[in-house]
């Protein structure tokens, strides 16, 4: 690793409770960069050894000013920012604004803005002739009987949430009306007025789903991994569970997917840094773009990626953010992760079967991230996971089998929540 960056800083902008923060902090240290965290939190999310600054992410203009002033102070103290990272969807736009002003590697803010608004991204992709489902924006205040002929099944979704929150498949008008009622409380606190007033409906694409992790550099796509999602995702809610790489899709199909992703990046205007894309492949082997985001895979799932024997995903991402790009190597073995779904909402009492699950061949680690006594919720309102199971093996079949076997060993005792109204 290069050690010439000793007195430089890495600004990490993270929403409260980001899973991505800890791995980026560790990675920054390996580069001899001093991390500085900007976040919104009533309580400190910072380990004692790390410096941080409180910003109000709901006031992006103010947050931008605060961070630019901070950058100036750091530069005066001869500790300039070497790079700026937005850990999650909610912070990539602000990170690109800060990096642009400091002339550090960044995506245009206009591009990160599009990745944050599903309706605007759809329009850009449609104009570029990419494969996206039929879609339209509907006003919540409208009477749904006014929406002419609708070709069900459809998917209805908020304009600017992530992790499948509020995404619901509907098969008829009655289900559509019910879904809108369910989504309204989920979006009512959005800072974006348009995202409070409108929803996106789009054609439900039947098929198998993949997720692609890549790095964009000089407008080229460097694919790190293609994950199959082997569980059928047919709704009404779309919970993320298994991610297994390498993909078992045919090379020809994966090539077509890559073309769609690259075309999407160009249409949106993304040029650099991490990229996470989700696609569906229909029964005619046609790939459909569902999402393109300027961030890495979410949660703790980055651990299942091995871009090199020498560096991990977060180190790779930082190398591009500070303009010292590392070159990843193709992953030779199989790996996978299960985002352990919440079986029912309630209070987690305890987890059973952990020792047996850890003994399953090819399981590399299991983390249960919810502490007993805490409340857990399910989709569509919340997208939390109980934890993560990781596996590595020679083939994707072995990886998937190991993850399923480990999950079978686990049981979660969840008690109902009694709420006093
Ligand atoms: P988010 O950004 O919240 O993850 P997405 O739009 O990516 O929202 O949708 C989440 C999941 O919902 C997708 O991974 C997919 O499984 C399902 N989904 C979304 N839109 C469609 C669609 N048009 N057809 C079929 N499935 C969809």
CSV table of N, CA, C and O and ligand atoms in Angstrom, one decimal, residues 118 133 155 157 161-165 167 202-205 209 229 233 238 278 280 290-291, ligand 1:
chain,number,residue,atom,x,y,z
A,118,UNK,N,-36.0,7.3,-8.7
A,118,UNK,CA,-36.4,6.2,-9.6
A,118,UNK,C,-37.1,6.7,-10.9
A,118,UNK,O,-36.9,6.2,-12.0
A,133,UNK,N,-38.8,-1.4,-17.8
A,133,UNK,CA,-40.2,-1.7,-17.9
A,133,UNK,C,-41.1,-0.5,-18.2
A,133,UNK,O,-40.6,0.6,-17.8
A,155,UNK,N,-45.8,-3.2,-10.5
A,155,UNK,CA,-45.1,-3.0,-9.2
A,155,UNK,C,-45.2,-1.5,-8.9
A,155,UNK,O,-45.0,-0.7,-9.8
A,157,UNK,N,-43.9,1.6,-6.3
A,157,UNK,CA,-42.8,1.9,-5.5
A,157,UNK,C,-42.6,3.3,-5.2
A,157,UNK,O,-43.0,4.2,-6.0
A,161,UNK,N,-36.8,5.6,-2.2
A,161,UNK,CA,-36.3,4.8,-1.0
A,161,UNK,C,-35.4,3.7,-1.6
A,161,UNK,O,-35.2,3.5,-2.8
A,162,UNK,N,-34.8,2.9,-0.7
A,162,UNK,CA,-33.9,1.8,-1.2
A,162,UNK,C,-34.2,0.5,-0.4
A,162,UNK,O,-35.0,0.6,0.5
A,163,UNK,N,-33.5,-0.5,-0.7
A,163,UNK,CA,-33.6,-1.8,0.0
A,163,UNK,C,-35.0,-2.4,-0.1
A,163,UNK,O,-35.4,-3.0,0.9
A,164,UNK,N,-35.7,-2.1,-1.2
A,164,UNK,CA,-37.0,-2.7,-1.4
A,164,UNK,C,-38.1,-2.1,-0.5
A,164,UNK,O,-39.2,-2.7,-0.4
A,165,UNK,N,-37.8,-1.1,0.3
A,165,UNK,CA,-38.8,-0.5,1.2
A,165,UNK,C,-40.0,0.0,0.4
A,165,UNK,O,-39.7,0.8,-0.5
A,167,UNK,N,-41.7,-1.3,-1.8
A,167,UNK,CA,-41.9,-1.9,-3.2
A,167,UNK,C,-42.9,-3.0,-3.1
A,167,UNK,O,-42.7,-4.0,-2.4
A,202,UNK,N,-44.9,0.4,-12.3
A,202,UNK,CA,-44.3,-0.1,-13.6
A,202,UNK,C,-44.7,-1.5,-13.8
A,202,UNK,O,-45.2,-2.2,-12.9
A,203,UNK,N,-44.5,-2.0,-15.0
A,203,UNK,CA,-44.8,-3.3,-15.4
A,203,UNK,C,-44.0,-4.3,-14.6
A,203,UNK,O,-42.8,-4.1,-14.4
A,204,UNK,N,-44.7,-5.3,-14.0
A,204,UNK,CA,-43.9,-6.4,-13.3
A,204,UNK,C,-43.2,-7.3,-14.4
A,204,UNK,O,-43.8,-7.8,-15.3
A,205,UNK,N,-41.9,-7.4,-14.2
A,205,UNK,CA,-41.1,-8.2,-15.2
A,205,UNK,C,-40.9,-9.6,-14.5
A,205,UNK,O,-40.2,-9.6,-13.4
A,209,UNK,N,-33.4,-12.9,-11.2
A,209,UNK,CA,-32.7,-11.6,-10.9
A,209,UNK,C,-31.2,-11.7,-10.6
A,209,UNK,O,-30.8,-12.7,-10.0
A,229,UNK,N,-29.5,-14.3,-7.6
A,229,UNK,CA,-30.4,-14.3,-6.5
A,229,UNK,C,-31.3,-15.5,-6.7
A,229,UNK,O,-32.3,-15.5,-7.4
A,233,UNK,N,-38.2,-14.1,-6.7
A,233,UNK,CA,-38.7,-12.8,-6.1
A,233,UNK,C,-39.9,-12.4,-6.9
A,233,UNK,O,-39.9,-11.8,-7.9
A,238,UNK,N,-40.4,-7.8,-1.9
A,238,UNK,CA,-39.2,-8.3,-2.6
A,238,UNK,C,-38.0,-8.3,-1.6
A,238,UNK,O,-37.2,-7.4,-1.6
A,278,UNK,N,-29.0,-3.9,-10.6
A,278,UNK,CA,-29.9,-5.0,-10.5
A,278,UNK,C,-30.7,-5.2,-11.8
A,278,UNK,O,-31.2,-4.2,-12.3
A,280,UNK,N,-33.3,-7.9,-14.2
A,280,UNK,CA,-34.1,-9.2,-14.3
A,280,UNK,C,-33.9,-9.7,-15.7
A,280,UNK,O,-33.8,-9.0,-16.7
A,290,UNK,N,-33.4,-2.9,-13.6
A,290,UNK,CA,-34.2,-2.4,-12.5
A,290,UNK,C,-33.6,-1.3,-11.8
A,290,UNK,O,-34.3,-0.3,-11.3
A,291,UNK,N,-32.3,-1.3,-11.6
A,291,UNK,CA,-31.7,-0.2,-10.8
A,291,UNK,C,-30.2,-0.1,-11.1
A,291,UNK,O,-29.5,-1.1,-11.3
B,1,LIG,P1,-35.0,-0.5,-4.2
B,1,LIG,O1,-34.2,0.6,-4.8
B,1,LIG,O2,-35.8,-0.1,-3.0
B,1,LIG,O3,-34.3,-1.8,-3.9
B,1,LIG,P2,-36.1,-1.5,-6.7
B,1,LIG,O4,-36.8,-0.7,-7.7
B,1,LIG,O5,-34.6,-1.9,-7.0
B,1,LIG,O6,-36.1,-0.8,-5.3
B,1,LIG,O7,-36.9,-2.8,-6.4
B,1,LIG,C1,-36.6,-3.7,-5.4
B,1,LIG,C2,-36.9,-5.1,-5.8
B,1,LIG,O8,-38.3,-5.2,-6.3
B,1,LIG,C3,-36.1,-5.6,-7.1
B,1,LIG,O9,-34.8,-6.1,-6.7
B,1,LIG,C4,-37.0,-6.6,-7.7
B,1,LIG,O10,-36.9,-7.9,-7.0
B,1,LIG,C5,-38.4,-6.0,-7.4
B,1,LIG,N1,-38.9,-5.2,-8.5
B,1,LIG,C6,-38.8,-3.9,-8.6
B,1,LIG,N2,-39.3,-3.5,-9.8
B,1,LIG,C7,-39.7,-4.6,-10.5
B,1,LIG,C8,-40.3,-4.8,-11.7
B,1,LIG,N3,-40.7,-3.8,-12.5
B,1,LIG,N4,-40.6,-6.1,-12.1
B,1,LIG,C9,-40.3,-7.1,-11.2
B,1,LIG,N5,-39.7,-6.9,-10.0
B,1,LIG,C10,-39.4,-5.7,-9.6
